[in-house]
Structures are given as C-alpha cells and as structure tokens.
DNA sequence: TTGCTGTATTTTATAAATAAAAAACAGTTG
DNA sequence: CAACTGTTTTTTATTTATAAAATACAGCAA
C-alpha cells in the first residue's frame, strides 16, 4: 500500500503540462525553458525536468540542448489517472474525524487513539498527529503525553466565554460597519443580503437549512468591511463549535433557524436605517438566543 | 545516541519511589498494592511493576505474592542520575528556536529547515515539526507543503489588528473589574500592585527591566477577576510578539519602561478612585504608546 | 554579465521498525 | 465479588531508511 508515497507532484505536473500544451501550442512549436515552466506551475525545476523527460518518452516532444520541440499533440491516453489518487492526507483525516464527531461516535469525555484514527482514515499516524495538534486550537480535544487524546467536556463556562468574545467582536464589527461612508459598496452588499434573508424567510418551510450559508455570508461581509485576522480565526472556532453540537440534534433546527432569520432581518434592517442603537439591541438579542439554544442542546 | 529513547518515566518513577520510601516508611514495612502506587504517582501499573522489580534487584525490598516488604533503606547511590537526562524534547526545541529568534538569527522573511533545527537542538524532526505546528498559531511563521518554513514578515496591518483586539479585550477587562463589589479581594490586590508600581518607579534607573513582570502581574490580576480562556490565549500572543521584537532592540528600553510604568500608575490610580472614564482614557493612552513603540521598533 | 542546462546535495514526506509505557485480559485469593 | 497479581495486547514515542521534491552548485553559451 505505497500509494501515498507516489509522486503526486510529478503526475499532477504532467497533466497540467499536457493540458497547457493542448491549449497553447501546436506541433513544431518549442516550449519555454525549465526555469520559466517551474515558475509558471510553482514546482521545482527538478520536477519540470522529470516531467519533460517523461514527455520525451511518450514521443510528445524532443529535446536538444536548450530547445524543447513539440512533435505530437497529446491525447487523453497520455494523462495520468488522477481520479484514483486519494486526496491529500490532511483532508482525509479531517473528513474522517469530523464524520466521527458528526455521527456522535465521539462525544465529550470519550478517548480515542491516533493509531486507530490513522487506520480508519487510511493515513499515517504522523498525518493524524499533525491534524490533531492543529485541531486542538479549537479547544475541544486535549491530550497528556503517552496517553490518548480525549474529547474535552463541554461545560457551561466554555460556552459563556465563547459568547462573551463573540459578543465583543460582533459589537465591534457593528460599530465599524456603521461608520462606513455612505457611498461604500458594502452598504449595497448589506442591502442585497437583507433581500436574501427576506426571500429565505418566505420559504422557510422547505429551505430552512439554507440559513447557515447566509449566516456565514453576513459574517464574511462584516469581516471584509473591516478585516482582522484574529477575529476571523475566532469565528472559525465559533462556527465549528456550532456545527459540532447541532450536527446530532436537528430536532428543533427549523424553529431555531426561523427565529434566527427573523433576528437577522431585524438586525440588518436597523443597520440599513442607520439605527445604531437599535441594531446593537437586535444583535444582543440574537446572540443571547444563539447562546441559550447552544446551551440547551449541549448541556442535555 | 539513544538517550532520548531511554525509559524516562521509569527512571523518574524509581526516584520518586525511593524518596517516598525514605520519607514515609521504615524497614519491614510493606508497601501498598501496584494499583494504589500507579494512581498515586500517575503512571501505569506496567511502569510500577518494572520499578518494583528494579527495587528488588537493588535488594531494597522483597516481594512475595501481594506483599512488598521493605528490607533496606535506599541511599543516594540507588537514585538515577537525572541531571544528565536532557529536558523534554519539546522544551529543547522551543528553547533553541526562541534563542535563534532572540539573537536575531531568524528575521522576518528568513527561511529555515526542520532538519537543521532538529540537528541543532538535538532532537528529532518529528519533535521540531510538532513544535512548529503548535507555534504557528502565533501567526509568525508559515509553510507550504514540501517547502521550508518561513518567518512571516511583520507588517503594519498585523500590528494594527493585534492592538485592535488588545484594545477591545483590555477595555472589556477594565469594565468588568470596575463592576466588582467593593469588598472583593481583587481591589486589595490592585492596591498592592499600585504600590509595587510606585516602588519600581522610584528606582527605575536600575531596575527598569523589572517592568515586564509587573505588566504580566497586572494582566494576571484582571484575568483572575474575570477569567476567559480566549482572552488569555490571545494575551500569550501579545506577550510573545512583544518579546519577539524587543529582544533585539534594547536601546530605548529604559525610557520605554519608565513611560509605561507612569502610564500604569495613572491607569491603576484612576481605577482605584473608581474613575471609570479616566481609567479608560489612561488605558487608551497606554495602548497607543505601546503600539507606536512596537511599530517604531519593528518597522525600522 | 545573464540565463540556461546538467548534476549533486539537501530537505521533506512517508513508511517501517522498535522500545517504553499504557491498557486490557485472565486468573487467584481473601 | 472486590481487589489484587501475572501476562498479553495496544498504543505512543522515537529512530532509521528511503522516495519525491526542492534547492544549490558548476559549467556553458549567447
């Protein structure tokens, strides 16, 4: 099972090179130098050379000194079958791990082993380890040396602290947004978003699961208007925790989202009317609802 | 050079066990069961067994079935020499890496290799890798697959965003502190801290490098009064970045700290007088000074 | 010079092997 | 049956080996 040690970068380069040739060259044309190709496709020259060598073997081009002359157009046979190539390790682990969580196989307090994860997700322990270290910044898992990883229990203090920061950040974003000049493009975008919310609220019966997208969009807009990498990173945590807990309790999802859309509408509406105080109150109410509903779900 | 693969946990347990015996037992006493010992010293029973076996070899105790009888008191010869045991890998890497940074060997924009770091710090690439991943949450390093790590360049936007959050958090901490009941112990602690600042300000000529400790203490106090893990983590970043940049420019350190102490005094003083507005203004001023001085140093 | 090729060296990613430690299992005894 | 011991199985930590890719070096030609 040496699949993962295969020369991915090489194969991918060959494929892009073939495509590139088909699109931009014809027989008898000559290709740019190694260095140019390496820069163009963001790989090292070593890889370019190997790929060119390979194309020579395929009788697609001939190389003599500095010139690479195209002698035949590539066809579909020449491409590497990339479909069977599994995704990047990191993605594999992540997907598998999140699936476990979403299916409730890993609940707060549970322990799990790196080795097991590696086997199940068809990756190496190293990949697993690196993912878990990265993931641990969400504050949902922890480990002691020589001992297994453990899902942290999710106590009320955690939720309170999380929402305390969220409150702080969103109020801050709000106050920044309000100060945007009248002719800023973001006001238009906010208006569009208001309409999107309005539309969704009309067909809430069927499309209630479309809300998270809008929620994401609203946050994205506020972030673009006044970017801050720390706020952004924090929001990753928020939205993960959010998913983490709602994934296995969809019971009240429609009601939850219906309410949330209404609160968003209220909030955005007040903003559009430049009613800062009103918007702040609406936001406050929204955050409180969200916090409470998270608690209700998580602390059963 | 198999040093690092040695049985650290085992040796440490033997030593603590010997100490424990000297302190609490005498010849002919019998020791508790494996399980009890394992729990008491937070190791697995496997390790306890190996340690007990080892003590038997040393003729310190005899085991027959369930009873472990002490037959001789341990002496200093029996202890493992723990001094030659290098610290935990993680610490080693961390120290070496931070030293590099502090000596200006790694400046923004520089690249460095895991292998090199592993060699220099006398650890494995795995340990290095794990440290770097963990460290990357500070946002000071980054890497692309198959490529080396790189010190991020430290632009003005980063400082602005950092201080934007700091501003938000510290104002929040302030407003929380002000709301503490009159008889809260924290007011007393704040008062003590005020006096400490006052004392330091008198001998600033010589003890100016004592300021960071007080700064840390002030933050610690605010955090204890109203704990929030996210704020805390963020402050780690702040203080790291702070060190990262001042370490190689101590030129104006005394003036910087003298000013900072004055600003702290102003700030704490206003708090003690319950002058919320005044304290907020003082804090604002302090943060601006800090930000500006960081920029002056970092953006040379 | 500059920009290229060919070759050699380094480094990262990955696998496989193994020691140390933890955890699970199976009896035994009071 | 509860608590223990002796034994076996798993798991983590660490090292070593190697393929893939990136980088550095040396020399050549315009």
XYZ file of C-alpha atoms (C1' of nucleotides) in Angstrom:
660
model
C 0.000 0.000 0.000
C 2.625 2.515 -1.038
C 0.046 4.709 -2.735
C 0.824 7.690 -0.614
C 4.495 7.645 -1.452
C 3.773 8.029 -5.149
C 4.966 11.063 -6.997
C 1.877 13.188 -6.823
C 3.501 16.456 -7.704
C 5.114 14.898 -10.721
C 1.911 13.335 -12.043
C -0.067 16.465 -11.488
C 2.528 18.498 -13.318
C 2.499 16.133 -16.295
C -1.244 16.505 -16.523
C -1.263 20.288 -16.320
C 1.596 20.402 -18.781
C -0.318 18.271 -21.256
C -3.380 20.450 -20.904
C -1.296 23.559 -21.263
C 0.278 22.198 -24.457
C -3.053 21.301 -25.975
C -4.410 24.748 -25.238
C -1.474 26.935 -26.253
C 0.838 25.117 -28.642
C 0.868 23.192 -31.868
C 3.288 20.722 -33.435
C 6.761 22.123 -34.110
C 6.389 24.881 -31.541
C 9.056 24.941 -28.890
C 8.430 25.173 -25.166
C 9.899 27.706 -22.729
C 12.905 26.969 -20.566
C 12.857 24.805 -17.467
C 13.052 27.773 -15.170
C 10.117 29.519 -16.786
C 7.993 26.380 -16.597
C 8.980 25.785 -12.992
C 7.880 29.281 -12.013
C 4.740 29.159 -14.085
C 3.472 25.997 -12.409
C 5.029 26.608 -8.987
C 7.120 23.492 -8.801
C 10.836 22.946 -8.653
C 12.963 22.609 -11.741
C 13.745 19.052 -10.770
C 10.126 18.152 -11.224
C 9.880 20.019 -14.506
C 12.871 18.086 -15.846
C 11.385 14.787 -14.844
C 8.100 15.691 -16.480
C 9.801 16.826 -19.689
C 11.819 13.630 -19.706
C 8.604 11.706 -19.352
C 7.010 13.601 -22.249
C 10.019 12.662 -24.345
C 9.419 9.019 -23.558
C 5.849 9.492 -24.695
C 7.178 10.880 -28.004
C 5.352 14.134 -27.492
C 8.441 16.300 -27.676
C 12.127 16.118 -28.454
C 14.755 17.944 -26.533
C 18.091 19.016 -27.892
C 20.114 21.253 -25.638
C 18.035 24.235 -24.684
C 15.153 23.716 -27.101
C 12.166 21.515 -26.492
C 10.292 20.912 -29.729
C 6.762 19.592 -29.826
C 6.482 16.628 -32.224
C 2.976 15.390 -31.489
C -0.144 16.598 -29.742
C -1.039 14.739 -26.559
C -4.220 12.739 -26.341
C -6.311 11.545 -23.447
C -4.251 8.358 -23.160
C -1.277 10.336 -22.040
C -2.859 11.724 -18.921
C -2.350 10.149 -15.552
C -5.485 8.823 -13.986
C -5.840 11.312 -11.193
C -9.245 10.166 -10.075
C -7.858 7.180 -8.230
C -5.372 9.337 -6.403
C -6.729 9.885 -2.962
C -6.987 13.399 -1.641
C -4.307 14.996 0.464
C -3.752 13.115 3.699
C -4.715 16.054 5.779
C -8.118 16.291 4.137
C -8.688 12.567 4.605
C -8.034 12.720 8.314
C -10.078 15.835 8.750
C -13.048 14.427 6.925
C -12.963 11.169 8.784
C -12.564 12.824 12.141
C -15.364 15.296 11.555
C -17.583 12.471 10.371
C -16.944 10.651 13.624
C -17.940 13.735 15.516
C -20.980 14.395 13.410
C -22.232 10.863 13.830
C -21.914 11.160 17.558
C -19.248 8.466 17.684
C -17.055 10.864 19.612
C -18.787 12.550 22.484
C -17.366 14.774 25.178
C -15.304 12.676 27.557
C -14.516 9.940 25.028
C -10.966 8.861 24.389
C -9.556 7.853 21.063
C -6.239 6.655 19.715
C -4.103 8.107 16.966
C -3.322 4.693 15.558
C -6.938 3.773 15.252
C -7.735 7.048 13.516
C -4.841 6.530 11.127
C -6.055 3.060 10.214
C -9.647 4.061 9.759
C -8.891 7.122 7.716
C -6.282 5.259 5.682
C -3.436 7.612 6.552
C -0.361 7.607 8.727
C -0.091 8.349 12.405
C 2.008 11.366 11.536
C -0.746 12.898 9.444
C -3.234 12.188 12.208
C -0.994 13.669 14.843
C -0.448 16.839 12.881
C -4.110 17.264 12.234
C -4.976 16.760 15.892
C -2.395 19.285 17.027
C -3.781 21.806 14.625
C -7.303 20.944 15.593
C -6.615 21.285 19.272
C -6.708 25.059 18.921
C -10.489 24.731 18.894
C -10.174 23.727 22.499
C -12.306 20.639 22.014
C -9.650 17.977 22.445
C -6.695 17.544 24.726
C -4.008 15.007 25.426
C -1.425 14.072 28.008
C 1.915 12.637 26.971
C 1.880 8.893 26.398
C -1.822 8.927 26.867
C -4.641 9.075 24.401
C -6.492 12.096 23.153
C -9.691 12.975 24.901
C -12.741 14.942 23.840
C -12.998 17.755 26.329
C -16.193 18.015 28.180
C -18.107 20.976 27.120
C -19.099 22.951 30.151
C -21.207 25.999 30.611
C -18.213 28.200 31.352
C -16.801 27.386 27.941
C -19.981 28.465 26.196
C -20.164 31.612 28.272
C -16.609 32.558 27.498
C -17.062 31.792 23.843
C -20.095 34.007 23.590
C -18.518 36.712 25.654
C -15.841 37.076 23.000
C -18.311 36.718 20.202
C -20.375 39.478 21.712
C -17.356 41.700 21.966
C -16.271 41.053 18.407
C -19.613 41.402 16.751
C -20.468 44.612 18.560
C -17.109 45.891 17.440
C -17.763 44.851 13.843
C -21.129 46.522 14.002
C -19.752 49.797 15.205
C -17.121 49.686 12.474
C -19.660 48.996 9.812
C -21.916 51.827 10.871
C -19.043 54.229 10.405
C -18.550 53.306 6.763
C -19.089 56.212 4.367
C -22.499 56.431 2.785
C -21.197 55.518 -0.665
C -19.286 52.414 0.421
C -20.059 49.389 -1.710
C -20.600 47.388 1.457
C -23.886 49.135 2.157
C -25.158 47.851 -1.160
C -23.960 44.363 -0.320
C -25.688 44.563 3.021
C -28.848 45.565 1.269
C -28.571 42.558 -1.051
C -28.094 40.347 1.938
C -31.214 41.815 3.522
C -33.173 40.812 0.446
C -31.704 37.328 0.506
C -32.811 36.972 4.102
C -36.241 38.248 3.191
C -36.544 35.678 0.424
C -35.423 32.876 2.641
C -37.861 33.855 5.339
C -40.709 33.352 2.877
C -39.829 29.771 2.036
C -38.554 28.799 5.441
C -40.720 25.682 5.495
C -38.566 23.965 2.935
C -35.263 25.797 2.804
C -34.525 26.239 6.468
C -31.154 24.557 6.100
C -30.038 27.389 3.874
C -29.647 29.671 6.855
C -26.077 28.752 7.842
C -24.940 29.937 4.413
C -26.492 33.353 4.974
C -25.096 33.495 8.464
C -21.658 32.826 7.033
C -22.238 35.466 4.384
C -23.183 38.112 6.912
C -20.103 37.447 8.920
C -17.986 37.479 5.773
C -19.358 40.860 4.827
C -18.629 42.389 8.210
C -15.141 40.940 8.041
C -14.423 42.271 4.591
C -15.540 45.720 5.612
C -13.027 45.733 8.433
C -10.641 42.774 8.251
C -8.908 41.391 11.293
C -7.211 38.019 11.201
C -7.760 37.369 14.883
C -11.465 37.981 14.679
C -11.577 35.774 11.642
C -9.781 32.910 13.321
C -12.050 33.189 16.284
C -15.060 32.935 14.068
C -13.717 29.632 12.756
C -13.919 28.327 16.273
C -17.430 29.635 16.752
C -18.735 28.082 13.608
C -17.029 24.815 14.333
C -18.429 24.554 17.816
C -21.766 25.457 16.371
C -21.645 22.599 13.904
C -20.146 20.240 16.412
C -23.187 20.467 18.581
C -26.048 20.896 16.233
C -24.983 18.081 13.974
C -26.538 15.477 16.219
C -29.553 17.383 17.291
C -31.503 18.543 14.279
C -34.760 18.185 16.085
C -35.514 21.841 16.554
C -33.491 23.037 13.617
C -36.291 24.614 11.675
C -37.607 26.597 14.591
C -34.104 27.638 15.518
C -33.309 28.867 12.030
C -36.649 30.546 11.549
C -36.102 32.571 14.661
C -32.529 33.314 13.670
C -33.569 34.622 10.258
C -36.083 36.935 11.873
C -33.446 38.219 14.240
C -31.028 38.760 11.387
C -33.675 40.663 9.465
C -34.318 42.852 12.461
C -30.612 43.445 12.928
C -29.787 44.177 9.290
C -32.876 46.304 8.909
C -31.857 48.527 11.804
C -28.385 48.823 10.345
C -29.706 49.891 6.968
C -31.712 52.570 8.704
C -28.521 53.658 10.446
C -30.189 52.985 13.753
C -27.042 52.037 15.633
C -28.704 51.669 18.998
C -31.468 49.552 17.604
C -29.048 47.360 15.694
C -26.974 46.839 18.813
C -30.051 45.789 20.756
C -31.098 43.437 17.964
C -27.625 41.941 17.808
C -27.575 41.494 21.551
C -30.865 39.679 21.420
C -29.678 37.459 18.592
C -26.514 36.473 20.411
C -28.426 35.660 23.540
C -30.805 33.440 21.642
C -27.917 31.668 19.984
C -26.099 31.161 23.232
C -29.146 29.854 25.008
C -30.025 27.461 22.245
C -26.462 26.161 22.194
C -26.626 25.583 25.908
C -29.955 23.842 25.644
C -28.567 21.476 23.053
C -25.129 20.910 24.505
C -25.977 20.556 28.165
C -28.698 18.000 27.932
C 22.915 8.397 20.866
C 19.832 6.626 22.040
C 19.477 8.941 25.001
C 16.054 10.080 24.058
C 14.681 6.623 23.754
C 15.539 5.819 27.335
C 12.910 4.966 29.837
C 12.378 8.365 31.356
C 9.091 7.623 33.009
C 10.530 4.526 34.569
C 13.627 6.255 35.951
C 11.647 9.145 37.279
C 9.259 6.787 38.996
C 12.118 4.867 40.631
C 13.492 8.111 42.000
C 10.186 9.377 43.370
C 9.507 5.960 44.778
C 12.847 5.915 46.599
C 12.202 9.364 48.014
C 8.730 8.364 49.036
C 10.085 5.304 50.818
C 12.715 7.279 52.685
C 10.163 9.808 53.833
C 7.268 7.533 54.824
C 8.464 4.008 55.519
C 10.972 2.066 57.551
C 12.494 -1.388 57.231
C 9.964 -4.261 57.483
C 7.069 -2.038 56.473
C 5.155 -3.217 53.456
C 4.198 -1.070 50.501
C 0.734 -0.573 49.020
C -0.508 -2.507 46.013
C 0.527 -1.851 42.436
C -2.736 -0.183 41.603
C -2.528 2.217 44.507
C 1.024 3.174 43.629
C 0.129 3.614 39.973
C -2.660 6.010 40.841
C -0.644 7.832 43.441
C 2.156 8.649 41.015
C 0.043 8.910 37.868
C 1.754 6.207 35.868
C 0.593 2.888 34.527
C 0.804 -0.278 36.529
C 3.244 -1.633 33.983
C 5.715 1.006 34.995
C 5.100 0.443 38.686
C 5.828 -3.244 38.226
C 9.045 -2.571 36.433
C 10.127 -0.136 39.107
C 9.289 -2.565 41.916
C 11.163 -5.293 40.087
C 14.113 -2.962 39.855
C 13.971 -2.213 43.576
C 14.039 -5.949 44.204
C 17.233 -6.214 42.180
C 18.679 -3.462 44.337
C 17.797 -5.521 47.418
C 15.650 -2.758 48.805
C 12.533 -4.845 49.035
C 11.281 -8.373 48.645
C 8.079 -9.292 47.034
C 6.082 -12.418 47.782
C 2.673 -12.556 46.203
C 0.757 -9.491 47.163
C 3.101 -8.121 49.790
C 6.118 -5.978 49.141
C 8.327 -5.860 52.217
C 10.998 -3.261 52.699
C 14.323 -4.901 53.642
C 16.692 -1.949 53.433
C 16.543 1.807 53.237
C 17.632 3.295 49.942
C 20.687 5.530 49.805
C 21.835 8.129 47.349
C 23.607 5.500 45.243
C 20.300 3.987 44.289
C 18.937 7.047 42.560
C 19.167 7.501 38.839
C 21.264 10.434 37.784
C 18.542 12.629 36.452
C 20.767 15.645 35.900
C 22.236 14.208 32.724
C 18.794 13.457 31.349
C 18.017 16.184 28.905
C 14.758 18.018 29.266
C 11.667 17.022 27.357
C 12.173 17.278 23.597
C 9.516 19.888 23.255
C 11.266 22.196 25.689
C 14.570 21.704 23.913
C 13.189 22.707 20.541
C 11.289 25.612 21.985
C 14.294 26.988 23.791
C 16.571 26.641 20.834
C 14.087 28.194 18.465
C 13.359 31.130 20.717
C 17.069 31.653 21.208
C 17.502 31.869 17.469
C 14.794 34.472 17.315
C 16.132 36.422 20.244
C 19.610 36.544 18.771
C 18.263 37.905 15.550
C 19.320 34.813 13.634
C 15.793 34.478 12.356
C 14.345 37.659 10.995
C 11.099 38.253 9.179
C 11.363 36.800 5.672
C 14.019 34.220 6.557
C 13.534 30.573 5.708
C 14.672 27.683 7.845
C 14.587 23.914 7.644
C 13.140 21.416 10.058
C 16.102 19.117 9.694
C 18.562 21.821 10.566
C 16.554 22.808 13.624
C 16.351 19.188 14.705
C 20.109 18.762 14.415
C 20.953 21.971 16.200
C 18.517 21.452 19.022
C 19.496 17.805 19.334
C 16.024 16.438 18.776
C 14.098 14.691 16.047
C 12.350 16.229 13.080
C 9.090 14.994 14.494
C 9.530 16.968 17.680
C 10.502 20.005 15.653
C 7.563 19.641 13.357
C 5.109 19.359 16.211
C 6.533 22.363 17.924
C 6.372 24.432 14.762
C 2.786 23.491 14.104
C 1.870 24.477 17.608
C 3.898 27.627 17.346
C 2.305 28.653 14.104
C -0.768 29.772 15.984
C 1.174 32.899 16.856
C 0.948 33.777 13.201
C 4.655 34.447 12.937
C 5.652 31.511 10.770
C 4.120 29.744 7.808
C 4.914 26.944 5.436
C 3.899 25.479 2.117
C 3.941 21.742 1.546
C 7.304 20.354 0.531
C 8.779 23.732 1.129
C 10.538 25.192 4.105
C 9.132 27.231 6.914
C 9.323 30.962 6.620
C 9.255 33.777 9.154
C 6.322 35.910 8.197
C 7.033 39.468 7.549
C 5.646 41.631 10.172
C 3.627 44.341 8.556
C 1.823 47.307 9.944
C -1.568 45.747 9.387
C -0.625 42.891 11.682
C 0.341 45.258 14.484
C -2.833 47.263 13.971
C -5.011 44.191 14.086
C -3.194 42.873 17.113
C -3.684 46.072 19.012
C -7.240 46.420 17.880
C -8.042 43.179 19.656
C -5.910 44.046 22.615
C -7.762 47.322 22.954
C -11.074 45.535 22.823
C -10.064 42.949 25.398
C -8.450 45.277 27.865
C -11.309 47.754 27.798
C -13.594 44.837 28.415
C -11.471 43.629 31.321
C -11.468 47.121 32.743
C -15.209 47.472 32.628
C -15.562 44.084 34.292
C -13.146 44.976 37.032
C -14.845 48.239 37.809
C -18.059 46.348 38.438
C -16.538 44.184 41.146
C -18.146 44.605 44.554
C -16.400 46.958 46.929
C -15.294 44.148 49.222
C -13.778 41.968 46.554
C -10.284 40.786 47.386
C -9.160 41.909 43.954
C -9.377 45.565 44.897
C -6.863 44.903 47.620
C -4.608 43.107 45.165
C -4.887 46.004 42.763
C -3.901 48.326 45.531
C -0.842 46.203 46.300
C 0.075 46.285 42.655
C -0.220 50.054 42.672
C 2.305 50.192 45.478
C 4.625 47.843 43.640
C 4.496 50.127 40.636
C 5.147 53.100 42.841
C 8.207 51.426 44.319
C 9.532 50.458 40.949
C 9.073 53.960 39.612
C 11.406 55.246 42.316
C 14.306 53.006 41.387
C 13.696 52.967 37.681
C 17.303 53.840 36.941
C 18.492 50.407 37.954
C 15.502 48.121 37.921
C 13.842 49.108 34.686
C 13.878 45.517 33.444
C 11.540 44.552 36.242
C 8.636 46.162 34.456
C 7.580 43.195 32.292
C 6.954 41.223 35.462
C 4.574 43.883 36.761
C 2.916 44.130 33.388
C 2.341 40.387 33.477
C 1.035 40.662 37.008
C -1.481 43.339 36.105
C -2.804 41.275 33.279
C -2.929 38.223 35.513
C -4.988 40.095 38.047
C -7.509 41.319 35.505
C -7.767 37.791 34.152
C -8.322 36.198 37.532
C -11.034 38.686 38.309
C -12.885 37.661 35.181
C -11.363 34.586 33.535
C -11.745 33.885 29.860
C -9.598 31.298 28.131
C -9.743 33.047 24.780
C -8.585 36.345 26.183
C -5.842 34.502 27.975
C -4.631 32.720 24.877
C -4.644 35.945 22.987
C -2.511 37.568 25.621
C 0.062 34.821 25.084
C 0.346 36.007 21.526
C 0.658 39.613 22.569
C 3.395 38.964 25.023
C 5.227 36.747 22.611
C 5.184 39.294 19.830
C 6.259 41.850 22.352
C 9.307 39.815 23.322
C 9.987 38.807 19.767
C 10.587 42.358 18.791
C 12.108 43.993 21.781
C 14.639 41.276 22.362
C 16.976 42.644 19.768
C 16.433 46.289 20.370
C 17.080 47.151 23.979
C 18.342 50.554 23.102
C 15.407 52.551 24.350
C 14.251 50.033 26.873
C 14.654 52.184 29.943
C 12.772 55.135 28.524
C 10.081 52.823 27.215
C 9.588 51.123 30.569
C 9.758 54.344 32.531
C 6.966 55.770 30.468
C 4.995 52.551 30.700
C 5.233 52.468 34.485
C 3.932 56.025 34.662
C 1.042 55.140 32.411
C 0.257 52.086 34.503
C 0.294 54.190 37.636
C -2.081 56.659 36.067
C -4.350 53.844 34.926
C -4.391 51.903 38.186
C -4.754 55.085 40.177
C -7.872 56.077 38.276
C -9.291 52.613 38.762
C -8.727 52.722 42.494
C -10.595 56.000 42.569
C -13.416 54.310 40.641
C -12.950 56.857 37.899
C -14.021 54.625 35.047
C -13.847 57.286 32.371
C -10.436 58.417 33.496
C -9.136 54.875 33.645
C -10.405 54.171 30.154
C -8.643 57.249 28.839
C -5.436 56.282 30.606
C -5.649 52.762 29.244
C -6.283 54.073 25.779
C -3.213 56.262 26.023
C -1.113 53.409 27.312
C -2.141 51.102 24.492
C -1.393 53.740 21.913
C 2.057 54.309 23.313
C 2.720 50.585 23.300
C 1.500 50.193 19.766
C 3.517 53.095 18.489
C 6.674 51.940 20.178
C 6.225 48.459 18.764
C 5.829 49.915 15.314
C 8.882 52.098 15.736
C 10.942 49.087 16.680
C 9.530 46.562 14.271
C 9.292 48.672 11.147
C 12.783 50.035 11.075
C 27.437 39.572 -17.373
C 22.761 36.836 -17.753
C 20.204 32.841 -18.302
C 20.379 28.385 -19.273
C 21.355 23.010 -18.627
C 23.185 19.037 -16.237
C 24.495 17.186 -11.871
C 24.921 16.843 -6.919
C 23.184 17.868 -2.408
C 19.548 18.814 0.977
C 15.217 18.577 2.663
C 10.572 17.000 3.251
C 7.187 13.308 3.360
C 6.347 8.782 4.315
C 6.938 4.083 5.816
C 8.573 0.596 8.748
C 10.779 -0.990 12.967
C 11.219 -0.959 17.800
C 11.472 0.452 22.882
C 8.700 2.353 26.512
C 4.507 2.911 28.531
C -0.375 2.205 28.919
C -4.382 -0.552 28.856
C -6.825 -4.902 28.626
C -7.324 -9.577 29.960
C -7.367 -13.723 32.815
C -7.000 -15.878 36.538
C -6.451 -16.015 42.187
C -7.218 -15.066 46.720
C -9.255 -13.178 50.789
C -17.185 -10.084 44.272
C -13.757 -6.855 45.025
C -9.034 -6.130 44.824
C -5.125 -7.985 43.612
C -1.171 -10.159 40.611
C 0.820 -12.090 36.364
C 0.515 -11.947 31.436
C -0.759 -10.272 26.930
C -2.109 -6.831 23.748
C -2.226 -1.904 22.176
C -0.628 2.385 21.730
C 2.589 6.115 21.808
C 7.277 7.946 21.197
C 11.298 7.706 18.741
C 14.692 6.148 15.262
C 16.094 4.791 10.910
C 15.554 4.253 5.958
C 14.102 5.858 1.567
C 11.369 8.085 -2.369
C 9.952 12.543 -4.017
C 10.749 17.143 -4.455
C 13.295 21.301 -3.703
C 17.470 23.669 -3.716
C 22.398 24.562 -4.585
C 26.362 24.189 -7.455
C 29.266 24.101 -11.662
C 29.996 24.987 -16.051
C 28.499 26.586 -20.740
C 26.748 29.582 -24.349
C 24.681 33.972 -26.104
